CSV table of C-alpha atoms in Angstrom, one decimal:
chain,number,residue,atom,x,y,z
A,1,UNK,CA,-16.3,13.1,-10.9
A,2,UNK,CA,-13.1,13.5,-8.2
A,3,UNK,CA,-12.7,17.3,-10.2
A,4,UNK,CA,-15.9,17.8,-9.6
A,5,UNK,CA,-16.5,16.9,-5.8
A,6,UNK,CA,-13.4,19.1,-5.1
A,7,UNK,CA,-14.8,22.0,-6.5
A,8,UNK,CA,-17.6,21.4,-4.4
A,9,UNK,CA,-15.6,21.4,-1.2
A,10,UNK,CA,-13.2,23.9,-2.4
A,11,UNK,CA,-16.9,26.4,-3.0
A,12,UNK,CA,-17.2,25.6,1.1
A,13,UNK,CA,-19.6,21.8,1.0
A,14,UNK,CA,-18.2,20.2,3.3
A,15,UNK,CA,-20.0,17.0,2.1
A,16,UNK,CA,-18.4,17.0,-0.5
A,17,UNK,CA,-15.2,16.4,1.7
A,18,UNK,CA,-16.9,13.2,3.0
A,19,UNK,CA,-17.8,12.1,-0.6
A,20,UNK,CA,-13.9,12.2,-1.5
A,21,UNK,CA,-13.1,10.4,1.6
A,22,UNK,CA,-15.8,7.3,0.6
A,23,UNK,CA,-14.2,7.7,-2.6
A,24,UNK,CA,-10.6,7.4,-1.2
A,25,UNK,CA,-10.6,5.5,2.1
A,26,UNK,CA,-9.9,1.7,1.2
A,27,UNK,CA,-7.3,2.1,-1.4
A,28,UNK,CA,-6.0,5.0,1.3
A,29,UNK,CA,-5.5,2.2,4.4
A,30,UNK,CA,-4.7,-0.8,2.3
A,31,UNK,CA,-1.5,1.5,1.7
A,32,UNK,CA,-1.0,2.6,4.5
A,33,UNK,CA,-0.9,-0.7,6.0
A,34,UNK,CA,1.2,-1.9,3.5
A,35,UNK,CA,3.8,0.0,4.1
A,36,UNK,CA,3.7,0.5,8.1
A,37,UNK,CA,2.4,-3.3,8.9
A,38,UNK,CA,0.0,-2.7,11.7
A,39,UNK,CA,-3.8,-1.7,11.8
A,40,UNK,CA,-3.5,1.3,14.0
A,41,UNK,CA,-0.7,3.2,12.4
A,42,UNK,CA,-2.3,2.5,8.9
A,43,UNK,CA,-5.7,4.2,10.4
A,44,UNK,CA,-3.8,7.0,11.8
A,45,UNK,CA,-1.7,7.8,8.8
A,46,UNK,CA,-5.3,7.8,6.7
A,47,UNK,CA,-6.4,9.7,9.2
A,48,UNK,CA,-3.8,12.6,8.7
A,49,UNK,CA,-3.8,12.0,5.3
A,50,UNK,CA,-7.0,13.8,4.8
A,51,UNK,CA,-6.6,16.5,7.0
A,52,UNK,CA,-3.4,17.7,5.1
A,53,UNK,CA,-5.4,17.1,2.1
A,54,UNK,CA,-8.3,19.2,3.9
A,55,UNK,CA,-6.4,22.0,4.9
A,56,UNK,CA,-4.2,21.9,1.7
A,57,UNK,CA,-7.1,21.1,-0.9
A,58,UNK,CA,-6.5,25.1,-2.4
A,59,UNK,CA,-2.6,24.0,-2.9
A,60,UNK,CA,-4.2,21.0,-5.2
A,61,UNK,CA,-3.0,21.2,-9.4
A,62,UNK,CA,-5.7,19.3,-11.6
A,63,UNK,CA,-2.5,19.4,-13.8
A,64,UNK,CA,-2.3,15.7,-12.4
A,65,UNK,CA,-4.6,12.7,-11.1
A,66,UNK,CA,-6.0,14.1,-7.5
A,67,UNK,CA,-5.5,10.1,-6.4
A,68,UNK,CA,-1.4,10.6,-7.6
A,69,UNK,CA,-1.0,13.8,-5.5
A,70,UNK,CA,-3.3,12.3,-2.4
A,71,UNK,CA,-0.7,9.0,-2.8
A,72,UNK,CA,2.0,11.6,-2.4
A,73,UNK,CA,0.4,13.1,1.0
A,74,UNK,CA,-0.2,9.4,2.6
A,75,UNK,CA,2.6,7.9,2.0
A,76,UNK,CA,4.7,11.1,3.5
A,77,UNK,CA,2.3,10.5,6.4
A,78,UNK,CA,3.1,6.9,6.5
A,79,UNK,CA,7.2,7.8,6.9
A,80,UNK,CA,6.8,10.1,9.5
A,81,UNK,CA,5.1,7.7,11.7
A,82,UNK,CA,7.8,5.3,10.7
A,83,UNK,CA,10.2,7.9,11.7
A,84,UNK,CA,8.8,8.4,15.0
A,85,UNK,CA,8.1,4.5,15.3
A,86,UNK,CA,11.3,3.4,14.9
A,87,UNK,CA,9.9,-0.6,16.3
A,88,UNK,CA,7.7,-0.5,13.2
A,89,UNK,CA,10.7,-1.5,10.9
A,90,UNK,CA,10.4,-4.6,12.8
A,91,UNK,CA,7.5,-6.2,12.1
A,92,UNK,CA,8.2,-7.1,9.2
A,93,UNK,CA,11.0,-9.3,10.2
A,94,UNK,CA,10.0,-10.2,13.3
A,95,UNK,CA,6.9,-11.6,13.0
A,96,UNK,CA,6.2,-15.3,13.9
A,97,UNK,CA,7.3,-18.0,11.7
A,98,UNK,CA,5.4,-20.6,13.5
A,99,UNK,CA,2.4,-18.3,12.1
A,100,UNK,CA,3.8,-18.7,8.4
A,101,UNK,CA,4.6,-22.1,9.0
A,102,UNK,CA,1.3,-23.3,10.3
A,103,UNK,CA,-0.2,-21.2,7.2
A,104,UNK,CA,2.1,-23.4,5.4
A,105,UNK,CA,1.2,-27.2,6.9
A,106,UNK,CA,-2.7,-26.5,6.9
A,107,UNK,CA,-3.8,-24.5,3.8
A,108,UNK,CA,-1.3,-25.5,0.8
A,109,UNK,CA,-2.4,-28.9,1.3
A,110,UNK,CA,-5.0,-28.4,-0.7
A,111,UNK,CA,-4.6,-25.5,-2.6
A,112,UNK,CA,-7.0,-23.7,-4.7
A,113,UNK,CA,-6.0,-21.2,-7.3
A,114,UNK,CA,-9.1,-19.3,-7.3
A,115,UNK,CA,-9.2,-15.4,-7.0
A,116,UNK,CA,-10.2,-15.6,-2.7
A,117,UNK,CA,-7.0,-17.7,-1.9
A,118,UNK,CA,-5.0,-16.2,-4.7
A,119,UNK,CA,-5.5,-12.7,-3.0
A,120,UNK,CA,-5.2,-14.0,0.7
A,121,UNK,CA,-1.5,-15.4,-0.2
A,122,UNK,CA,-0.6,-12.4,-2.3
A,123,UNK,CA,-1.4,-10.7,0.8
A,124,UNK,CA,0.3,-12.7,3.6
A,125,UNK,CA,3.2,-12.2,1.6
A,126,UNK,CA,3.5,-8.5,0.9
A,127,UNK,CA,2.7,-8.6,5.3
A,128,UNK,CA,6.0,-10.3,5.2
A,129,UNK,CA,7.7,-7.8,2.9
A,130,UNK,CA,9.7,-4.9,4.2
A,131,UNK,CA,7.5,-1.6,3.9
A,132,UNK,CA,9.4,-0.1,0.5
A,133,UNK,CA,9.0,-3.2,-1.3
A,134,UNK,CA,5.3,-4.1,-0.3
A,135,UNK,CA,5.1,0.1,-0.9
A,136,UNK,CA,6.8,-0.9,-4.6
A,137,UNK,CA,5.0,-3.7,-5.3
A,138,UNK,CA,1.7,-2.0,-4.5
A,139,UNK,CA,1.8,1.1,-6.1
A,140,UNK,CA,2.9,-0.6,-9.3
A,141,UNK,CA,0.7,-3.4,-9.4
A,142,UNK,CA,-2.3,-2.7,-7.9
A,143,UNK,CA,-2.0,1.9,-8.2
A,144,UNK,CA,-0.9,0.5,-12.0
A,145,UNK,CA,1.5,3.9,-11.7
A,146,UNK,CA,4.5,3.8,-13.5
A,147,UNK,CA,8.1,3.7,-12.2
A,148,UNK,CA,8.5,7.3,-12.9
A,149,UNK,CA,5.6,8.1,-10.8
A,150,UNK,CA,6.1,5.9,-8.2
A,151,UNK,CA,10.0,7.6,-8.5
A,152,UNK,CA,8.0,11.1,-7.7
A,153,UNK,CA,5.7,9.6,-5.5
A,154,UNK,CA,8.0,8.5,-3.1
A,155,UNK,CA,11.3,10.4,-3.6
A,156,UNK,CA,12.9,7.0,-4.9
A,157,UNK,CA,15.2,7.3,-8.0
A,158,UNK,CA,14.0,5.4,-11.0
A,159,UNK,CA,16.9,2.9,-10.2
A,160,UNK,CA,16.0,2.7,-7.2
A,161,UNK,CA,12.6,1.9,-7.9
A,162,UNK,CA,13.4,-1.0,-10.2
A,163,UNK,CA,15.7,-2.6,-8.0
A,164,UNK,CA,12.7,-2.6,-4.9
A,165,UNK,CA,9.9,-4.0,-7.4
A,166,UNK,CA,13.0,-6.7,-8.5
A,167,UNK,CA,13.8,-7.5,-5.1
A,168,UNK,CA,10.3,-7.0,-4.1
A,169,UNK,CA,8.9,-9.9,-6.7
A,170,UNK,CA,11.8,-12.3,-6.3
A,171,UNK,CA,11.3,-12.2,-2.4
A,172,UNK,CA,7.6,-12.0,-2.8
A,173,UNK,CA,7.9,-15.4,-5.2
A,174,UNK,CA,10.8,-16.8,-2.4
A,175,UNK,CA,8.1,-16.8,0.2
A,176,UNK,CA,5.3,-18.0,-1.6
A,177,UNK,CA,6.9,-20.9,-3.1
A,178,UNK,CA,9.9,-21.4,-0.1
A,179,UNK,CA,7.9,-20.6,3.3
A,180,UNK,CA,3.8,-21.5,2.1
A,181,UNK,CA,4.7,-24.5,-0.2
A,182,UNK,CA,3.1,-22.9,-2.9
A,183,UNK,CA,3.4,-24.4,-6.7
A,184,UNK,CA,4.9,-21.5,-8.4
A,185,UNK,CA,2.8,-22.2,-12.3
A,186,UNK,CA,-0.6,-22.2,-10.2
A,187,UNK,CA,0.6,-18.5,-8.8
A,188,UNK,CA,1.4,-17.5,-12.5
A,189,UNK,CA,4.5,-16.0,-11.1
């Protein structure tokens, strides 16, 4: 389906580009947010990524899925924003510990393993991870990219990708168990 839309865009149909944006904007925002940890900058990265897609769509080769090509562009935009705004690197470290402790004390006493609660706790944990670990976990588990595909998208080596995934999983488990006092058996970790 994306290739049909892309062909329409390349033929001059601007409405088809709106369809392409609509198809990918939510996932792109979530991916950008996992790296940047900031709503404003995540939206900015997504917008700039779509501008780059518009300007370079004629360079897209259909030998790989569009989503893969688009994610490479998006992640590049996220890293450019991180380079221009070094204070964003500190956000994942300096966020309020009191907020985390409040979540742990109020909400985990009646912990529920339904899907909504699990997603909430995973989102909280991903927010506390470093941008690279969060990105690695999202690309691998949510976007279902292989280690080699993550390597190609991010420019990391295969071994570096594996290390980021391993440490990301470990940090996430530690955060969920130690900071939020969640039972790892209920989380299937």
